[in-house]
CSV table of C-alpha atoms in Angstrom, one decimal:
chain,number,residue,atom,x,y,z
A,1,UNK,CA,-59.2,-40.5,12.1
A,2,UNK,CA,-61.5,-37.5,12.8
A,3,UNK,CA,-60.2,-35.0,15.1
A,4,UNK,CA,-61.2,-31.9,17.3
A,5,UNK,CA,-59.9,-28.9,15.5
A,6,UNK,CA,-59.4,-25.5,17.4
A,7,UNK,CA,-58.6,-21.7,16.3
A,8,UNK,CA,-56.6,-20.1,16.7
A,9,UNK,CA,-53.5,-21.6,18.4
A,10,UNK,CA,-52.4,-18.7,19.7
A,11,UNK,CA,-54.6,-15.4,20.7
A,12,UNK,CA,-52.7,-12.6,22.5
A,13,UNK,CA,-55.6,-10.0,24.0
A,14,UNK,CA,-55.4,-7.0,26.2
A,15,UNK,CA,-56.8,-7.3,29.9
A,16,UNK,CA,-61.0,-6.2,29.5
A,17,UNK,CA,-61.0,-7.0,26.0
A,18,UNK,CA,-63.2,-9.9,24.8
A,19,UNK,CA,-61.6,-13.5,22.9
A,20,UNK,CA,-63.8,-16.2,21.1
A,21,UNK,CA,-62.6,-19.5,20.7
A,22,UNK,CA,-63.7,-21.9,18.2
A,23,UNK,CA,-64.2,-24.8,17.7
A,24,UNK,CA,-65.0,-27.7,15.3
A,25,UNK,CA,-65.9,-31.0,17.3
A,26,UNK,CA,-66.4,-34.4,15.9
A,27,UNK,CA,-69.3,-34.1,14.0
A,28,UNK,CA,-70.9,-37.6,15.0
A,29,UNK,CA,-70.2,-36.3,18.6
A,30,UNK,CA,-73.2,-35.3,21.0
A,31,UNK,CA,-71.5,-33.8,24.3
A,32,UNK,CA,-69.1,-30.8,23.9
A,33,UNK,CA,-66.9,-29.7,26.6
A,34,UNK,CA,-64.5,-26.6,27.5
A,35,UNK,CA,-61.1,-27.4,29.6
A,36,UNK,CA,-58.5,-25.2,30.4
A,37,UNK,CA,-54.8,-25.8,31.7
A,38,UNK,CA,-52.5,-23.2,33.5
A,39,UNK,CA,-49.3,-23.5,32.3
A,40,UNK,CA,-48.0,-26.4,34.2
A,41,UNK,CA,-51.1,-27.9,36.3
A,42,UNK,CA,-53.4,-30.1,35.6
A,43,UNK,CA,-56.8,-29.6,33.1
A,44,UNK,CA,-59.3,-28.2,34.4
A,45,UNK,CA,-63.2,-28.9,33.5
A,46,UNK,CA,-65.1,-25.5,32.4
A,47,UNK,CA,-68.5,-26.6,31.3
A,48,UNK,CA,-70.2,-29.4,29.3
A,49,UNK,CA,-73.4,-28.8,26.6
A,50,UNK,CA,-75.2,-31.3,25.0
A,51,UNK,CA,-78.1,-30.5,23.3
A,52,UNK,CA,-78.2,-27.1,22.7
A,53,UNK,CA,-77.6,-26.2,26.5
A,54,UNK,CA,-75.1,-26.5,29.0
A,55,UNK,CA,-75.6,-29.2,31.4
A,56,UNK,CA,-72.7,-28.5,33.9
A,57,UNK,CA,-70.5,-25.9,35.0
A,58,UNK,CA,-67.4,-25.3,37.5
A,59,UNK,CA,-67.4,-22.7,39.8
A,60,UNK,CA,-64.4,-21.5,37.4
A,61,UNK,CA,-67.3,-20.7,34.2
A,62,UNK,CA,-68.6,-17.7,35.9
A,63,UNK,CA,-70.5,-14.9,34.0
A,64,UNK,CA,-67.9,-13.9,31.9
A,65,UNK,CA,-67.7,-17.0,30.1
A,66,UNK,CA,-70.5,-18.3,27.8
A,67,UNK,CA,-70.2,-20.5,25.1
A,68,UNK,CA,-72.7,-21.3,21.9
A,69,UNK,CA,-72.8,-23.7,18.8
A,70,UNK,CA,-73.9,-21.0,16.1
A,71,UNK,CA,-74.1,-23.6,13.6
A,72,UNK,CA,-74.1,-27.6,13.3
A,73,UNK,CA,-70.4,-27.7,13.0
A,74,UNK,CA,-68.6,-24.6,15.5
A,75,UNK,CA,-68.6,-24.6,19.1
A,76,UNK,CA,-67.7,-21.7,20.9
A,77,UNK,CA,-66.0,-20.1,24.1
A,78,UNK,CA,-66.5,-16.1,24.6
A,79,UNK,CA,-64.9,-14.4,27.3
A,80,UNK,CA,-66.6,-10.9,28.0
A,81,UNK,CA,-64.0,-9.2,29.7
A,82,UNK,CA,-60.5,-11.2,29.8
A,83,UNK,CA,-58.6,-10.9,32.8
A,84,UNK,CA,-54.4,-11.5,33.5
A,85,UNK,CA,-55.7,-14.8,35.3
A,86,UNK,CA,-57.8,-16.1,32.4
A,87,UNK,CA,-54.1,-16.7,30.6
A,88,UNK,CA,-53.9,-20.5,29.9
A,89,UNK,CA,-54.7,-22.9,27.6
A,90,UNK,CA,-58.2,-24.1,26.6
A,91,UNK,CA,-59.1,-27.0,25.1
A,92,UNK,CA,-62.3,-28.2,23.7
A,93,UNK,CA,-63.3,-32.0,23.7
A,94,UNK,CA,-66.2,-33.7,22.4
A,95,UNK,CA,-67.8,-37.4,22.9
A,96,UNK,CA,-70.6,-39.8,22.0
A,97,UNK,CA,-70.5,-42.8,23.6
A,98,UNK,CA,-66.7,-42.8,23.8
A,99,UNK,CA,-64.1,-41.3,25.8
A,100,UNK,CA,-63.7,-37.4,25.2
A,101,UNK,CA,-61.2,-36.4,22.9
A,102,UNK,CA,-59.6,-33.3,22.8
A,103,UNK,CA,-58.3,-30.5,20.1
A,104,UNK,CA,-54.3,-29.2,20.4
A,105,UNK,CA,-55.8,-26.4,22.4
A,106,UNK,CA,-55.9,-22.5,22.4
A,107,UNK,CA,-53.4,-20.7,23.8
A,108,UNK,CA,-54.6,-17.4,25.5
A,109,UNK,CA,-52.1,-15.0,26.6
A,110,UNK,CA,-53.8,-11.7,28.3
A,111,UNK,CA,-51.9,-8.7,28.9
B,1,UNK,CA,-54.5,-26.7,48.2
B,2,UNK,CA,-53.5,-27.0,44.6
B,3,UNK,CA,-50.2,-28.5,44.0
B,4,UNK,CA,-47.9,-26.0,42.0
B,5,UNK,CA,-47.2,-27.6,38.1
B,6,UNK,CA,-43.6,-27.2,38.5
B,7,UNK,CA,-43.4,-29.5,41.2
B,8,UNK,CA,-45.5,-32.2,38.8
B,9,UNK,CA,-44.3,-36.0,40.4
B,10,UNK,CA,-41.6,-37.3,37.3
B,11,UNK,CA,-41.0,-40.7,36.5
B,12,UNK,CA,-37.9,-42.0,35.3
B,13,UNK,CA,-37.2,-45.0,33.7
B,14,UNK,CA,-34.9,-46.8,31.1
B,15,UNK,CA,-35.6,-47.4,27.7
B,16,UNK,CA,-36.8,-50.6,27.3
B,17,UNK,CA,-37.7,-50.9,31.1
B,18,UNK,CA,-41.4,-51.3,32.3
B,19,UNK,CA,-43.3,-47.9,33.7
B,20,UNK,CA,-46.2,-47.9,36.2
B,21,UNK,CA,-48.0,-44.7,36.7
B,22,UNK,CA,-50.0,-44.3,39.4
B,23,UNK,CA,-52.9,-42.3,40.5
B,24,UNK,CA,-55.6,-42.2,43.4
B,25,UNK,CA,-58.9,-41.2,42.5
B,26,UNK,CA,-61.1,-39.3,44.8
B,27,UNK,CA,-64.8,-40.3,44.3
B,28,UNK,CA,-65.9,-43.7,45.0
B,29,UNK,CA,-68.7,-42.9,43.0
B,30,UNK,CA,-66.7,-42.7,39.8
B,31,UNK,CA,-67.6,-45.8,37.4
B,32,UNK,CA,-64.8,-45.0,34.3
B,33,UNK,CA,-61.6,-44.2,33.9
B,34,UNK,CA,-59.7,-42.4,31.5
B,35,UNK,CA,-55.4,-42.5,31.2
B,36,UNK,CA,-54.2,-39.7,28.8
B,37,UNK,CA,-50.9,-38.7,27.9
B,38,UNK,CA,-50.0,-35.7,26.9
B,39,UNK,CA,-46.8,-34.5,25.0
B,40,UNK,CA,-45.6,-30.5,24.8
B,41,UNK,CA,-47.8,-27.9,23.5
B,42,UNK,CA,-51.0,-30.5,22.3
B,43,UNK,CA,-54.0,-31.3,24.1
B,44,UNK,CA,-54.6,-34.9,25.9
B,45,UNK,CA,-54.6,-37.9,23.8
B,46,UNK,CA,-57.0,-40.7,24.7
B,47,UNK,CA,-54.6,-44.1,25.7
B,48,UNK,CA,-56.6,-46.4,27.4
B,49,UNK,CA,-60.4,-46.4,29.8
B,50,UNK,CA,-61.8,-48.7,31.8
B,51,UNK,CA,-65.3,-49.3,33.3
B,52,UNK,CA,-65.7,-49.6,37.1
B,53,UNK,CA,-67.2,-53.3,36.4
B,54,UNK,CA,-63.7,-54.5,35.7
B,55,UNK,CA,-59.9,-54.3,37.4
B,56,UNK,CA,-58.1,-55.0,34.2
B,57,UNK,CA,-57.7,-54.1,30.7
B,58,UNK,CA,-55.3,-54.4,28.1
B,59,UNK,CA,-54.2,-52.1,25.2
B,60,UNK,CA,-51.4,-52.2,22.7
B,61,UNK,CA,-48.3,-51.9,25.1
B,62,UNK,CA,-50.4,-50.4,28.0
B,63,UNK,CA,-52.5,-52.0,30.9
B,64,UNK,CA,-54.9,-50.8,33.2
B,65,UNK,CA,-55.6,-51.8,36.6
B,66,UNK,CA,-58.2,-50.4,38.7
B,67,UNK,CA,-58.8,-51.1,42.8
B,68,UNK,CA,-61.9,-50.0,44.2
B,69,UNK,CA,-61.4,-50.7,47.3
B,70,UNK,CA,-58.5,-48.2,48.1
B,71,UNK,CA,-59.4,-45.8,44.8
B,72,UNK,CA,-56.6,-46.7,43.1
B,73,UNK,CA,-56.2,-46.5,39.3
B,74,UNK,CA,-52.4,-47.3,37.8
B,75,UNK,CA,-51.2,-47.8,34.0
B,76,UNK,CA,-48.3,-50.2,32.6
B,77,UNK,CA,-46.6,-49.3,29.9
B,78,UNK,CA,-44.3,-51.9,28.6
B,79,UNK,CA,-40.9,-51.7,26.8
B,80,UNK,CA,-41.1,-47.4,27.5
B,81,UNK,CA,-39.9,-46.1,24.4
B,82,UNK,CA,-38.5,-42.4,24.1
B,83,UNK,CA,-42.2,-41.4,22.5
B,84,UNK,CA,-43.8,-41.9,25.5
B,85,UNK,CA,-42.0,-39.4,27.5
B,86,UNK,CA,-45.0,-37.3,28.5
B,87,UNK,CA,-47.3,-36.2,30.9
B,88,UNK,CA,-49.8,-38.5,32.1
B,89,UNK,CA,-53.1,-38.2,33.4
B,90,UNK,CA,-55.9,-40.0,34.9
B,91,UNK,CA,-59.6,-39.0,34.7
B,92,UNK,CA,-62.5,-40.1,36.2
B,93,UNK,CA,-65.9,-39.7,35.6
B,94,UNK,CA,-69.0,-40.2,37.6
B,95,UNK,CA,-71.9,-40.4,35.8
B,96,UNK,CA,-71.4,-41.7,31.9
B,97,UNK,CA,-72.7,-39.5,29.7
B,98,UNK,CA,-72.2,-35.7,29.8
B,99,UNK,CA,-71.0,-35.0,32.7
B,100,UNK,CA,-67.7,-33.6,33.5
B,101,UNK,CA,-64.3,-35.6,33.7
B,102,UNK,CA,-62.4,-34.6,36.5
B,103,UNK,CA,-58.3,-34.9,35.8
B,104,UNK,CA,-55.6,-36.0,38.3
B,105,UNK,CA,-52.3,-33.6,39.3
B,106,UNK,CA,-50.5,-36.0,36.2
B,107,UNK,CA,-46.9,-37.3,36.4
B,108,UNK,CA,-44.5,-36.9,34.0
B,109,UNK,CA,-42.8,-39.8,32.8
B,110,UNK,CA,-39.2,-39.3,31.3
B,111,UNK,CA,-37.5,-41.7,29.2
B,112,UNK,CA,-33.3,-42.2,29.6
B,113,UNK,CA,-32.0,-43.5,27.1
């Protein structure tokens, strides 16, 4: 069965530095979304893009966040300047005319 | 305000005994349903959705039921085996393509055995 795949797993960064996530979404899949967890509460939706452009946002995507699909296969989550609170888990989904599905997730530890 | 993770509802229940999870959804709005499950350290995995044009649906195991009239969304699981000791979450979503899925608080289901 295809599957959302994510890299890396784990990414430990200093406070002000900047982290990519990547991202490799089902590649029939139109719609590609960015989720994040705390440790312990519930997911959180971060923005949604479908072609070529994002097409919503929370309040939590502000301008440090952007994301981009370089290619026909990566999607991607930079965060310009990482701070403490930014530590959780993100996960990237995608969808066609299906529910989302989601990859194991990134886990972002800032320090 | 936000509810603290910690204090996440939990759901016990004997193996082999029936589990109902329940969750309220906030926007009457909202036309389809999602139930996840998710286990330690992986992302949600898809278990069952229902459209807002129906109150009932029936997977392998699991069941849906959805009330409109009091927002109310719930999920059998039948003969609760140790694998699906989890956490559990509804989503719902408002308009059906590309938009965002908002997620419940979840509950976490534990198995005895």
């Amino acid at each position: 069965e295809p599957e959302v795949t994510q890299t890396p797993s784990h990414q430990v960064t200093q406070m002000g530095q900047e982290v990519i996530l990547r991202c490799v979404p089902i590649s029939n899949h139109l719609y590609f979304y960015w989720y994040r967890q705390i440790l312990g509460q519930k997911v959180e939706f971060l923005v949604s893009f479908y072609n070529n452009e994002i097409s919503e946002k929370s309040e939590i995507f502000d301008d440090q966040f952007s994301v981009e699909r370089p290619d026909g296969s990566n999607f991607t989550l930079k965060i310009r300047s990482t701070k403490l609170e930014d530590s959780a888990m993100y996960f990237c989904a995608s969808r066609d005319r299906s529910p989302l599905h989601f990859g194991n997730g990134t886990r972002l530890t800032v320090t | 305000g936000e509810s603290v993770g910690l204090h996440l509802p939990t759901l016990s229940v004997q193996e082999g005994d029936n589990s109902i999870i329940n969750c309220a959804y906030s926007n009457s709005a909202s036309d389809y349903f999602i139930w996840y499950k998710q286990e330690s350290g992986k992302g949600p995995q898809f278990i069952i959705d229902i459209r807002s044009n129906m109150d009932k649906r029936q997977g392998q195991r699991v069941t849906v039921l959805l009330n409109k009239t009091v927002k109310h969304l719930s999920l059998q699981i039948a003969a609760t085996q140790p694998g699906d000791s989890a956490v559990y979450f509804c989503a719902e979503n408002i308009k059906n393509y590309g938009q965002n899925f908002v997620f419940g608080p979840g509950t976490r289901l534990s198995v005895l055995p």
